[in-house]
XYZ file of C-alpha atoms in Angstrom:
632
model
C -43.312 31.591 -43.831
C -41.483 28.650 -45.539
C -44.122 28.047 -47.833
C -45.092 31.403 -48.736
C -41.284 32.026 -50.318
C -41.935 28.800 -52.066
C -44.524 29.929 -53.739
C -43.038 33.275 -54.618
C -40.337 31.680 -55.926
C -42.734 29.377 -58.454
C -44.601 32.324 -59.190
C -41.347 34.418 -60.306
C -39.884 31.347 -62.898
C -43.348 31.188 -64.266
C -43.397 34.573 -65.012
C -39.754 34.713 -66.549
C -41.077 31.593 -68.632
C -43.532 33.132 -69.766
C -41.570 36.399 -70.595
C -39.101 34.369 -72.517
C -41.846 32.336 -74.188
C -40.669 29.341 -77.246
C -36.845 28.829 -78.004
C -35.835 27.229 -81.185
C -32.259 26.249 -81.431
C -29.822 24.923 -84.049
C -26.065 24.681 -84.260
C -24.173 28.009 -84.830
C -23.585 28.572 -88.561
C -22.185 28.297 -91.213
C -21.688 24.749 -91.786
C -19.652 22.961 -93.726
C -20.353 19.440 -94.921
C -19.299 16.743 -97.680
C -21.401 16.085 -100.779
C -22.090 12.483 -100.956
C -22.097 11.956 -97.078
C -24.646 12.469 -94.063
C -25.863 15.307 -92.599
C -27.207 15.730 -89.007
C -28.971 19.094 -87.849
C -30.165 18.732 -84.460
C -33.209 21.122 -83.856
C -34.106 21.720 -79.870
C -37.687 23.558 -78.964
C -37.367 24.838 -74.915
C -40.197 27.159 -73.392
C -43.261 25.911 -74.750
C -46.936 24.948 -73.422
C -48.958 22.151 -74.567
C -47.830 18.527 -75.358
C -44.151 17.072 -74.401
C -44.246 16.006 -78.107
C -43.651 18.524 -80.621
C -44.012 19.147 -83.954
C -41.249 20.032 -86.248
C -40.874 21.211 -90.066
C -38.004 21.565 -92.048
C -37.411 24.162 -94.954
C -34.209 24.985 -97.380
C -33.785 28.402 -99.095
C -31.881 27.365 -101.741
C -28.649 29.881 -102.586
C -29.980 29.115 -106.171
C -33.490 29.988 -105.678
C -33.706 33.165 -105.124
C -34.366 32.651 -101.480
C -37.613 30.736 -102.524
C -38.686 28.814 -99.599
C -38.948 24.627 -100.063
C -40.467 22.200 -97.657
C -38.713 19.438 -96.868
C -39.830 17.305 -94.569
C -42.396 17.617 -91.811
C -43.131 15.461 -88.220
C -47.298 16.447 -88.703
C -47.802 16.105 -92.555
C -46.674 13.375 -95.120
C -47.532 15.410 -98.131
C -45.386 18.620 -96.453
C -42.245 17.691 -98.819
C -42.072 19.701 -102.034
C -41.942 18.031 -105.198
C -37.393 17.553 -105.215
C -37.642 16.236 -102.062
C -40.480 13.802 -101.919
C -38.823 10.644 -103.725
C -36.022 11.088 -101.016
C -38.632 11.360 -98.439
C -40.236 8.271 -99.359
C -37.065 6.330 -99.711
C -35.823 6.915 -95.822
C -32.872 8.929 -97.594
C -33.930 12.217 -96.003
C -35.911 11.614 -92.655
C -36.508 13.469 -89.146
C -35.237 11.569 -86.025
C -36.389 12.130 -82.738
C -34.219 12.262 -79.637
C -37.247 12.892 -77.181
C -40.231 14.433 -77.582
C -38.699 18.361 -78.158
C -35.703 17.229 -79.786
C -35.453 16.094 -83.381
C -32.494 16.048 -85.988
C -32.626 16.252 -90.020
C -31.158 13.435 -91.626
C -29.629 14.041 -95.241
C -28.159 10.439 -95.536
C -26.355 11.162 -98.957
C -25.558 15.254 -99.374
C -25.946 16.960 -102.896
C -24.524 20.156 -104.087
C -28.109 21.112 -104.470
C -29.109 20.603 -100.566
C -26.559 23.803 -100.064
C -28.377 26.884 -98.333
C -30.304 27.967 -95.397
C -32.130 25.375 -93.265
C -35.176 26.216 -91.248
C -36.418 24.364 -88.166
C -39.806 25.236 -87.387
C -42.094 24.125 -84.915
C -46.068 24.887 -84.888
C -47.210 26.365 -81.909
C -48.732 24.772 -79.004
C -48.591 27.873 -76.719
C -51.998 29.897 -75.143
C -50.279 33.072 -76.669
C -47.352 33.932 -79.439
C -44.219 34.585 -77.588
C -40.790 34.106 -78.558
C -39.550 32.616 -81.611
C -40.818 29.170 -83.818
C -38.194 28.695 -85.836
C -34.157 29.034 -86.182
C -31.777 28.372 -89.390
C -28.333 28.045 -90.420
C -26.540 28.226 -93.632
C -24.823 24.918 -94.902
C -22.096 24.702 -97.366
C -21.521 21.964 -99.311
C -18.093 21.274 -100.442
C -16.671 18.813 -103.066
C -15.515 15.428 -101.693
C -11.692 15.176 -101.980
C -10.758 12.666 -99.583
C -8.648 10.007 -101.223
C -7.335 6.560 -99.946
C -5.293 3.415 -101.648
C -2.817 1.152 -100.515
C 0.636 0.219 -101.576
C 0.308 -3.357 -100.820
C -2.304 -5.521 -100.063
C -2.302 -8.871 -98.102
C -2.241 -11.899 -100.600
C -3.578 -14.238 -98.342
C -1.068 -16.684 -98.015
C -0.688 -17.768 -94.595
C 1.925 -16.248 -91.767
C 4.194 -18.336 -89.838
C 2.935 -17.106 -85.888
C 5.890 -14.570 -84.993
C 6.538 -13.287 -88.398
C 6.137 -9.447 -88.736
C 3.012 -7.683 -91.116
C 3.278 -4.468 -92.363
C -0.048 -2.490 -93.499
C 0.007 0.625 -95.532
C -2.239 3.027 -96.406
C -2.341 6.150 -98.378
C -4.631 9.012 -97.627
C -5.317 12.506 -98.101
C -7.521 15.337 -98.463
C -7.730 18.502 -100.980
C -10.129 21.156 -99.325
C -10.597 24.923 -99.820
C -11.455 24.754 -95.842
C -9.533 24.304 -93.058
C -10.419 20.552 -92.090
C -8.051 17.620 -90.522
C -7.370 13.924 -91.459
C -7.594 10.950 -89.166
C -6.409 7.402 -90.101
C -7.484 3.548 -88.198
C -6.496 0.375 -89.184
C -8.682 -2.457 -88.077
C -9.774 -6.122 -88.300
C -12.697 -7.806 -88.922
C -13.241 -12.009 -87.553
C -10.491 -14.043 -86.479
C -11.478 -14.131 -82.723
C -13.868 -16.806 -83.492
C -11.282 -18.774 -85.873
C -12.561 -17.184 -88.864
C -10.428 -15.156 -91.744
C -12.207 -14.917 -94.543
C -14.527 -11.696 -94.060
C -15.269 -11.444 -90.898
C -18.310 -10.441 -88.834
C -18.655 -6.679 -87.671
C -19.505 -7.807 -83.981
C -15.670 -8.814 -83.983
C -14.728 -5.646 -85.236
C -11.568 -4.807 -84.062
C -9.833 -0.928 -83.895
C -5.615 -2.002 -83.813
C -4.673 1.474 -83.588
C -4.888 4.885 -85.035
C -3.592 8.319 -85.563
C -6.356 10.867 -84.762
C -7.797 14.481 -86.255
C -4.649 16.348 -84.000
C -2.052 13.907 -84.916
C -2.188 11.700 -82.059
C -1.194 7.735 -81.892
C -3.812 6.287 -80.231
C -3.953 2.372 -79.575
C -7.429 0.103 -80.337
C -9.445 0.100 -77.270
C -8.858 -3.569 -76.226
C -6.435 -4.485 -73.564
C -4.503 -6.699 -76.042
C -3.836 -4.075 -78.498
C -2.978 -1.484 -75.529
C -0.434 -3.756 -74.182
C 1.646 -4.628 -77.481
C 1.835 -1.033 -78.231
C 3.185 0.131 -74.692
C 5.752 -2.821 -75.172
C 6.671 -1.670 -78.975
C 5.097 -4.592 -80.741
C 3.208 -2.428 -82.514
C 3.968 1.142 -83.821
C 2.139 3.457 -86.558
C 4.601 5.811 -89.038
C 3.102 8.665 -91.228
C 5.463 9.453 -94.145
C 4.640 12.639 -96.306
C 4.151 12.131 -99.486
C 3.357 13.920 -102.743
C 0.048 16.339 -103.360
C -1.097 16.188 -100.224
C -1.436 12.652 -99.756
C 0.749 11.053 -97.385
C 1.636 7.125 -96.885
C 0.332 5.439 -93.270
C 2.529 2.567 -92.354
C 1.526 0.265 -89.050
C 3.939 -2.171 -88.335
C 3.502 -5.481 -86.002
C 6.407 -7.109 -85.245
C 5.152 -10.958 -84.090
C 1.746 -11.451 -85.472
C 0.333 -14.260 -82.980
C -2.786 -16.396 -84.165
C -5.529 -14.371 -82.751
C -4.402 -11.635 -85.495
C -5.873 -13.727 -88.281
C -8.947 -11.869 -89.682
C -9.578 -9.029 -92.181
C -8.076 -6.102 -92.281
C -8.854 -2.594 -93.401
C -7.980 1.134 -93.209
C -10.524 3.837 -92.948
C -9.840 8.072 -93.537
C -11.930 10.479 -91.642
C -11.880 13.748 -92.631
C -12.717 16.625 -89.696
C -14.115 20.349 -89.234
C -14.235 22.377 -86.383
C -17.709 23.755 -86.243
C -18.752 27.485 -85.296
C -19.700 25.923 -81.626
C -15.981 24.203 -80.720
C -17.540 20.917 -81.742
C -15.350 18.825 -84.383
C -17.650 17.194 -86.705
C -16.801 14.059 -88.934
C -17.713 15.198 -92.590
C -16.385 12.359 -94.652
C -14.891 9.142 -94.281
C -14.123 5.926 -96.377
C -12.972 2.445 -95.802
C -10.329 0.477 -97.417
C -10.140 -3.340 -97.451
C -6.455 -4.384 -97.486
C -7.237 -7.570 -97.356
C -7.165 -11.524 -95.634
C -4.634 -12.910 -92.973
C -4.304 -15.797 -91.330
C -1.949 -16.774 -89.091
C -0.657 -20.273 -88.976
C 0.523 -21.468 -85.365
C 4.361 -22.333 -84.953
C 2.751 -26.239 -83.438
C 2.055 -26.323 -87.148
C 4.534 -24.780 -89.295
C 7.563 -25.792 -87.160
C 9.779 -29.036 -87.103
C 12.624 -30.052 -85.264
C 14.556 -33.130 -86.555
C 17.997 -33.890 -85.627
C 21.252 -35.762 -88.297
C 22.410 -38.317 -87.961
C 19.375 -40.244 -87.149
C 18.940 -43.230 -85.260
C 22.153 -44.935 -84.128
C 25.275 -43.959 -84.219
C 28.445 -46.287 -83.400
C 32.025 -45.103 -83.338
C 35.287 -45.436 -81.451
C 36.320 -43.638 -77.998
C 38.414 -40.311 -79.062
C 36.531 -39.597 -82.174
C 34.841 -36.390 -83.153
C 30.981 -36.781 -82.890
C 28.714 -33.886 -84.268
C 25.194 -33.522 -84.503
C 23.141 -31.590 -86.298
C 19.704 -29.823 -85.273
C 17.845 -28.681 -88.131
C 14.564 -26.050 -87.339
C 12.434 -24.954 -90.029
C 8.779 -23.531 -90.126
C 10.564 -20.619 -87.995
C 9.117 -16.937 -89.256
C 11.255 -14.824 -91.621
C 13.134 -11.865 -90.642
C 15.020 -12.626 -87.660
C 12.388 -11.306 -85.413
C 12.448 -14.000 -82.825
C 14.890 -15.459 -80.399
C 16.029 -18.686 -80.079
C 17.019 -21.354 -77.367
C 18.709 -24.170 -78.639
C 19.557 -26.915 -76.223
C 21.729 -30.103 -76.971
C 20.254 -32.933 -74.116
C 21.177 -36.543 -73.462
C 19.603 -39.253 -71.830
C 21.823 -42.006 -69.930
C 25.631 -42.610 -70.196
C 26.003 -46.220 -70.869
C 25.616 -47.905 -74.375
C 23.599 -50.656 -74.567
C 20.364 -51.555 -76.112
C 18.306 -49.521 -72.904
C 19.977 -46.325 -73.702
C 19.271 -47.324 -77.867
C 15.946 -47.230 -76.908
C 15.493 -44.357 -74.533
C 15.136 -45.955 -71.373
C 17.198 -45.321 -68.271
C 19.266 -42.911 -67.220
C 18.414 -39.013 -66.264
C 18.277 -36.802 -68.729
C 20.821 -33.608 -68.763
C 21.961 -30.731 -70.798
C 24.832 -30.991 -72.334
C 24.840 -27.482 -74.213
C 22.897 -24.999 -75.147
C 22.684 -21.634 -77.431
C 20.510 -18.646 -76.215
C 19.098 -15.974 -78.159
C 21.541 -13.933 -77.659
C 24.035 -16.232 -79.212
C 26.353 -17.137 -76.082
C 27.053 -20.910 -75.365
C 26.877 -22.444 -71.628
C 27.878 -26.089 -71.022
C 25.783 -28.239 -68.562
C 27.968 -29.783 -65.604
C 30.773 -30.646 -67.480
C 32.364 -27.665 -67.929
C 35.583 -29.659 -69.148
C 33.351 -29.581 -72.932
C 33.799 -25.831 -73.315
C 37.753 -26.562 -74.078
C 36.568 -30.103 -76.110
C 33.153 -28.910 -78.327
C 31.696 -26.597 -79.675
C 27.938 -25.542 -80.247
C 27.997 -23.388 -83.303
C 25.169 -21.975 -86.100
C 26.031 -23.277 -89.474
C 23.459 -21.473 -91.759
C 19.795 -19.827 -90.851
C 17.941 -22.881 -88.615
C 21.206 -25.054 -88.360
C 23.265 -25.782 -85.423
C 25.476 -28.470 -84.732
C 26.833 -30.230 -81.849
C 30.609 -30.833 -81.792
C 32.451 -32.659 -79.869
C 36.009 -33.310 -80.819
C 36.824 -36.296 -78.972
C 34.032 -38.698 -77.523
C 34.179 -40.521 -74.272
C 32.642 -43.448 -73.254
C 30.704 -41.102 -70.873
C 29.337 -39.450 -73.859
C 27.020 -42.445 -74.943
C 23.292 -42.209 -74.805
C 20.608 -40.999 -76.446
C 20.519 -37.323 -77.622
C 17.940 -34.611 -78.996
C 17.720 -31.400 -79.612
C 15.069 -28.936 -77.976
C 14.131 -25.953 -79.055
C 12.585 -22.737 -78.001
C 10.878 -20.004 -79.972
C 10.358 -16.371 -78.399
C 7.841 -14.596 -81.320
C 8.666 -11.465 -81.631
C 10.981 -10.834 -79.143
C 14.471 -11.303 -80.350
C 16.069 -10.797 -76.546
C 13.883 -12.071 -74.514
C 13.947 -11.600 -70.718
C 15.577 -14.615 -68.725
C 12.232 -15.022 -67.016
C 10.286 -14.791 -70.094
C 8.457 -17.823 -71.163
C 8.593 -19.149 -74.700
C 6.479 -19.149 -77.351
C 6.430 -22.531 -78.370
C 8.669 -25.585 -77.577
C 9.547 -28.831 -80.102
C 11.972 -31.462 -79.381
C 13.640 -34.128 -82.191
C 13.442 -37.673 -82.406
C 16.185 -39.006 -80.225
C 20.112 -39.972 -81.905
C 21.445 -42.799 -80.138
C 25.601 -42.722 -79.493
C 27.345 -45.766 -79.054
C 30.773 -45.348 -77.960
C 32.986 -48.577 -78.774
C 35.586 -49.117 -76.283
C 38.674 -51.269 -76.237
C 37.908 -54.596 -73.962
C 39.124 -53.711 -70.299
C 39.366 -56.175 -67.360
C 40.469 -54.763 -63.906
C 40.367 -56.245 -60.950
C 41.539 -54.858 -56.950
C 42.600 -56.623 -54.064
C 42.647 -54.463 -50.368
C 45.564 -56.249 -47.986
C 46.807 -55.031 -44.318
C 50.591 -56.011 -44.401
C 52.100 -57.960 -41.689
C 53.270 -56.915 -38.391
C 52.390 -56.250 -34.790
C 49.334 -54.961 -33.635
C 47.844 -51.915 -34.894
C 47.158 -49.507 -31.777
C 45.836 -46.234 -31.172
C 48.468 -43.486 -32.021
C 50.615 -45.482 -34.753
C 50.707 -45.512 -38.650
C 48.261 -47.494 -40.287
C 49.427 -48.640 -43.854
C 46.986 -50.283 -46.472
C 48.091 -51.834 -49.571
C 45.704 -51.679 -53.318
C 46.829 -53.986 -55.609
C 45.334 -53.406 -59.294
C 45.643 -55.975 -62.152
C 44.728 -54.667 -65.846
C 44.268 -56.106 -68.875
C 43.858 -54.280 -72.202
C 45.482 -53.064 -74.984
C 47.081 -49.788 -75.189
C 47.693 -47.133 -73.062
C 45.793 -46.996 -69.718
C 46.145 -45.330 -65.979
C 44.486 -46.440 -63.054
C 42.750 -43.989 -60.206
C 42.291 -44.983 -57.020
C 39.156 -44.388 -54.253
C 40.189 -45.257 -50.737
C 36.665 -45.511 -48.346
C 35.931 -46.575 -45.077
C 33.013 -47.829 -43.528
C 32.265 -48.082 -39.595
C 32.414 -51.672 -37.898
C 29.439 -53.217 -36.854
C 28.742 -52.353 -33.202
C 27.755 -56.044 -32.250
C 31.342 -57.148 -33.526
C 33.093 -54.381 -31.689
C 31.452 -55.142 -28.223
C 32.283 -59.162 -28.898
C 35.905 -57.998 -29.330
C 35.822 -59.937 -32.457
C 36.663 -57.083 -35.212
C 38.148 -60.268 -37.460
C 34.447 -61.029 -38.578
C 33.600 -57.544 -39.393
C 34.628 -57.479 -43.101
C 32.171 -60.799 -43.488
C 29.096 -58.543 -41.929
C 28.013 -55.678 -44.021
C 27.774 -52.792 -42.333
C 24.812 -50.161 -42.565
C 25.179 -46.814 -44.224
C 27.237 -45.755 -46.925
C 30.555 -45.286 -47.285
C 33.067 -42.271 -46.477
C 35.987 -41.267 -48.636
C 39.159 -40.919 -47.337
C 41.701 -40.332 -50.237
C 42.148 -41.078 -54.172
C 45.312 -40.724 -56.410
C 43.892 -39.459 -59.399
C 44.747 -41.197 -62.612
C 47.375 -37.875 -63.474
C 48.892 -38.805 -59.882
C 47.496 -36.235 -58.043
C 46.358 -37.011 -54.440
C 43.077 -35.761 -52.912
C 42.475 -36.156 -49.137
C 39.201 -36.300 -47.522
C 39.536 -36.677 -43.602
C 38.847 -33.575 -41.990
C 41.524 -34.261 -38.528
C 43.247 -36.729 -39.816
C 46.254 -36.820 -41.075
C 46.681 -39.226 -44.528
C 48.891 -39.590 -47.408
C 48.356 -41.856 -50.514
C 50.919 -42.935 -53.123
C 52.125 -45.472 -55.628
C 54.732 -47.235 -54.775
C 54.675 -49.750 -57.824
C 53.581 -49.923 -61.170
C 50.316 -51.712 -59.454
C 50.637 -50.734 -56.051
C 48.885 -47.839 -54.439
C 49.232 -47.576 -50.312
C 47.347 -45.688 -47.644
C 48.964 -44.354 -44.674
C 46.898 -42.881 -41.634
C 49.158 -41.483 -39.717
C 48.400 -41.138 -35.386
C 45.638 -42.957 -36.144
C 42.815 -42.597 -33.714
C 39.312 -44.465 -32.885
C 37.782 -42.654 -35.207
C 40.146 -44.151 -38.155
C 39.372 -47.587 -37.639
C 36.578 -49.271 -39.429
C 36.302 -51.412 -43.052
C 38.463 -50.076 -45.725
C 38.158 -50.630 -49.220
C 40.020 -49.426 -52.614
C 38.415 -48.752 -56.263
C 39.893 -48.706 -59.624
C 38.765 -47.175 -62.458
C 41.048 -47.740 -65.744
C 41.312 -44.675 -67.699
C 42.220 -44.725 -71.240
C 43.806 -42.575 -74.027
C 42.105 -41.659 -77.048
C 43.790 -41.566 -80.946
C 44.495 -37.971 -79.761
C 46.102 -37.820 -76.379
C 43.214 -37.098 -73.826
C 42.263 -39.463 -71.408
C 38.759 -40.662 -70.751
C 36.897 -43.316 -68.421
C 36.344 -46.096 -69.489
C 33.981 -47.586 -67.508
C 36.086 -50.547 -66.540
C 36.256 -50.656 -62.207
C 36.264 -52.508 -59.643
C 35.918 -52.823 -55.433
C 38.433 -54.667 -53.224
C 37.292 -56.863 -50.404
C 36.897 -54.787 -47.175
C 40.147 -55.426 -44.826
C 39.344 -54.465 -41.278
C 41.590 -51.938 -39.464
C 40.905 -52.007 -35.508
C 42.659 -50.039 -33.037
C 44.202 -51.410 -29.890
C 44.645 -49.933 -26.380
C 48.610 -48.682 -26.043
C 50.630 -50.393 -22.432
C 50.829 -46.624 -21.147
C 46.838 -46.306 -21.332
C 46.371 -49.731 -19.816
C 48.456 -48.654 -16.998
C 47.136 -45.396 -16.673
C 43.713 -46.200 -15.514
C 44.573 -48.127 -12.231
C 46.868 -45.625 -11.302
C 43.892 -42.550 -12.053
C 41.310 -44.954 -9.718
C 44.245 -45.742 -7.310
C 44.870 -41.770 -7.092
C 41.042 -41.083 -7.123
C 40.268 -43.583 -4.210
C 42.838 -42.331 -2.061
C 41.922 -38.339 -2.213
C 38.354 -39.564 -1.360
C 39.616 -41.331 1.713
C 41.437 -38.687 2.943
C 39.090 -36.016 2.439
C 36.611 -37.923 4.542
C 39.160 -38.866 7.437
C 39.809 -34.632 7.777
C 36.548 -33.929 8.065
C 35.777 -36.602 10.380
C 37.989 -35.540 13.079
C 37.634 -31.903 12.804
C 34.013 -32.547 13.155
C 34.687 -34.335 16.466
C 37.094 -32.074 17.250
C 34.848 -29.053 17.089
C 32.074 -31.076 19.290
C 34.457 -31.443 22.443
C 35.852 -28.173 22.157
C 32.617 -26.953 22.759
C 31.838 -29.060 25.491
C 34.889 -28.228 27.050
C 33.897 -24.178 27.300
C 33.001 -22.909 30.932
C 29.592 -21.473 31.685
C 29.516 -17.811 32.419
């Protein structure tokens, strides 16, 4: 049964094709197209016999002509075109194209008024009988080409610092009787492949565009897609006068791949009688060369003073960073970072080596200063801009601690004036090192530890330590004290010979235990126990533990460190310390705990004993007892 419905079935759509018998079709009409530019008139042939190839003419009836029929070009027969046609036959300029074998398109590659009328597509018959219609037309109109386009500006071709914004303009505009739109793309040609001067259409580029309804739509490559979601680059249509209006794309950090040629190109658009929109005109404007030149070229860092620098403690030092090469219009951000390599002068820090280097201060983009880790500069420099691409380092009275050798780094965001914390830079240069040599007055210093006299030191009493500090200088000058402890040797404490421990040196390093600063403030820290520290002379400085415990005694030492005062009152290291000899503190056993432990053992020894007399002789006890009992 199956097969007999199948054929039924084959037997009805032959029928109906048959009934219908040959289609022609063509676009609906009428069509409107640009003198001076293509035009494309698919012709499609359906219900037909014979060959899968067919043939197809093309006629005109000319609005001029008096509806005289003129062949113009034929699939079958070279000599088909009449005689205006046959040049542009011959010259490829007005052709037939085939999309398969019952699909072909007339191609007028450059309209003229002339070509306006009534085009026929007809196709000789390959059918068994005549059914259905050969042929199909449509009325073209042919409309004057108004489309205009210019620029404002063009690119001169001098190169663009990487980061630097480019603006492209582009005027354009159309004066039609019909009812047609206007699209407008900017592009670039080369620079992928390094080049900028031409470029090759395989690197054709679209940047971005504003299409037929008004839309912004952004060049097809991820690149371009990316900087215009981020804002990097926008398109702006500004009306202007008699219908043409000014196109204005802006890029706000041009980066080197963006070197290449650049051009604008116009599109005018018609909505055809089918809902199709149909580009009837365009041109292309070259607006010219670009090339980019990378900031690892254009920019410099160099720092002032240069080379060395000597001056006195408590003078004002300022350095200057000078950046240059940086792109125009204040489009980037910024980092600028002050840095410094070691802290003591001396030809290894003149010559860079040594030392760890830190940040002393730096400027973001957004313009607010941080110090490194000493705060103390924010209230003694300053890191300031002095003009576009200068910034200068003050510091308002140098220390000793501020010798070394100093540059100035620098960070470039293109394009992005606030950059994200996060973000990474651009490009980063550094200057040729400054080296600072602070001059200090000649300081000598020297400490001596002592234990003063008296009876034994045990566990539970005060312990009192004596620093004495000589200095010599000139000028005013305050000393600040370190008191640490290190642990005895073990050997020496089993020996019960703590004299020799200060001659042994111990393992590990030391802990701190208090300092009097050189403003005579004291700092304690023991965590448990309890300390004091004062001066008690003009060179004197003492220790006190008080209720000293086990855990006090070990190898104490004292350091001084001369501070002095600069030309304009502040105080600053100066370098100058030094260590006292250890002086050992051990702890003796008090009377009461030497006394204390024969009586615990005594104590101890006779609970024992008594605890096992009771249970001896209620154990016995218990035994006869039970003996004893009468049995029932």
């Amino acid at each position: 049964m199956a097969p007999l419905q199948a054929a039924i079935v084959i037997l009805l759509q032959l029928m109906l094709h048959q009934a219908a018998g040959r289609d022609v079709l063509l676009p609906l009409g009428t069509l409107y197209r640009v003198a001076g530019f293509p035009l494309s008139l698919p012709c499609a042939v359906t219900g037909y016999e014979g060959a899968r190839t067919q043939d197809f003419e093309w006629f005109l009836y000319r609005e001029d002509a008096n509806g005289r029929q003129m062949g113009i070009v034929s699939t079958r027969d070279q000599g088909f075109p009449y005689a205006p046609y046959q040049g542009r036959v011959r010259s490829g300029e007005v052709r037939v194209e085939r999309d398969s074998g019952d699909k072909a398109r007339l191609v007028v590659q450059r309209l003229r008024p002339e070509d306006q009328g009534k085009y026929e597509c007809y196709t000789p018959s390959t059918d068994t009988s005549y059914q259905g219609n050969y042929s199909a037309s449509v009325v073209v109109k042919v409309i004057p080409d108004t489309l205009q386009i210019s620029y404002t500006r063009a690119l001169t071709g001098q190169p663009l610092p990487e980061g630097a914004g480019l603006t492209l303009t582009c005027s354009a505009g159309v004066q039609s009787k019909e009812h047609t739109h206007l699209s407008i793309m900017f592009g670039k040609r080369g620079g992928d492949t390094g080049g900028g001067e031409g470029g090759d259409v395989s690197t054709l580029r679209e940047i971005i565009a504003l299409d037929r309804v008004l839309g912004v739509t952004p060049g097809s490559s991820q690149a371009y897609r990316k900087r215009y979601e981020d804002g990097e680059i926008t398109l702006e249509k500004r009306n202007g006068a008699a219908g043409v209006d000014t196109y204005v794309v802006r890029m706000r950090a041009v980066k080197p791949e963006d070197s290449g040629s650049y051009f604008c190109e116009a599109a005018q658009w018609i909505l055809d009688p089918d809902g199709s929109w149909q580009r009837i005109a365009q041109r292309t404007l070259e607006i010219g060369n670009l090339t980019v030149q990378r900031l690892a070229e254009s920019m410099t860092v160099t720092s002032t003073p240069s080379g060395r620098v000597s001056l006195q403690a408590g003078s004002p030092l300022t350095l200057t960073c000078q950046v240059s090469g940086l792109p125009g219009g204040g489009t980037s951000g910024l980092l600028v970072q002050w840095l410094k390599r070691g802290s003591l002068p001396g030809d290894a820090v003149a010559a860079g080596a040594g030392g760890v280097e830190v940040e002393v201060a730096r400027m973001g983009p957004d313009g607010v200063v941080s110090w490194g880790d000493d705060l103390s500069r924010g209230t003694g420099g300053a890191l300031e801009m002095v003009t576009e691409g200068s910034y200068a380092l003050r510091l308002f009275s140098a220390r000793p601690s501020d010798s070394g050798v100093y540059r100035c780094a620098v960070s470039v965001y293109a394009g992005r004036k606030n950059p994200a914390p996060s973000a990474p830079a651009t490009f980063s240069q550094r200057s040729e090192g400054v080296s600072v040599n602070l001059k200090t007055k000649e300081v000598l210093v020297s400490a001596v530890a002592q234990l003063p006299r008296g009876p034994l030191l045990k566990r539970g009493s005060t312990v009192t330590l004596l620093c004495n500090v000589t200095v010599t200088t000139t000028g005013p000058a305050q000393v600040q004290v370190l008191w640490l402890r290190r642990p005895i040797p073990e050997p020496l404490i089993t020996k019960g010979d703590p004299a020799d421990a200060a001659a042994l040196l111990p393992a590990g390093p030391p802990s701190a235990v208090a300092a009097l600063t050189y403003e005579g403030m004291a700092q304690l820290f023991t965590n448990g126990s309890e300390v004091s520290v004062d001066r008690v002379s003009a060179v004197t400085y003492r220790l006190r533990v008080h209720a000293a415990s086990l855990e006090d005694q070990g190898l104490y030492v004292c350091r001084a460190e001369v501070w002095g005062q600069d030309p304009h009152g502040g105080w600053y290291n100066t370098q100058a310390k030094d260590e006292s000899p250890a002086v050992t503190v051990y702890l003796y056993a008090r009377a009461a705990d030497l006394l204390l432990i024969p009586l615990v053992i005594g104590v101890s020894s006779a609970l024992f004993v008594g605890i096992v007399i009771i249970s001896t002789i209620t154990c016995c006890f218990m035994n006869r007892l039970a003996r004893q009992r009468p049995v029932k």
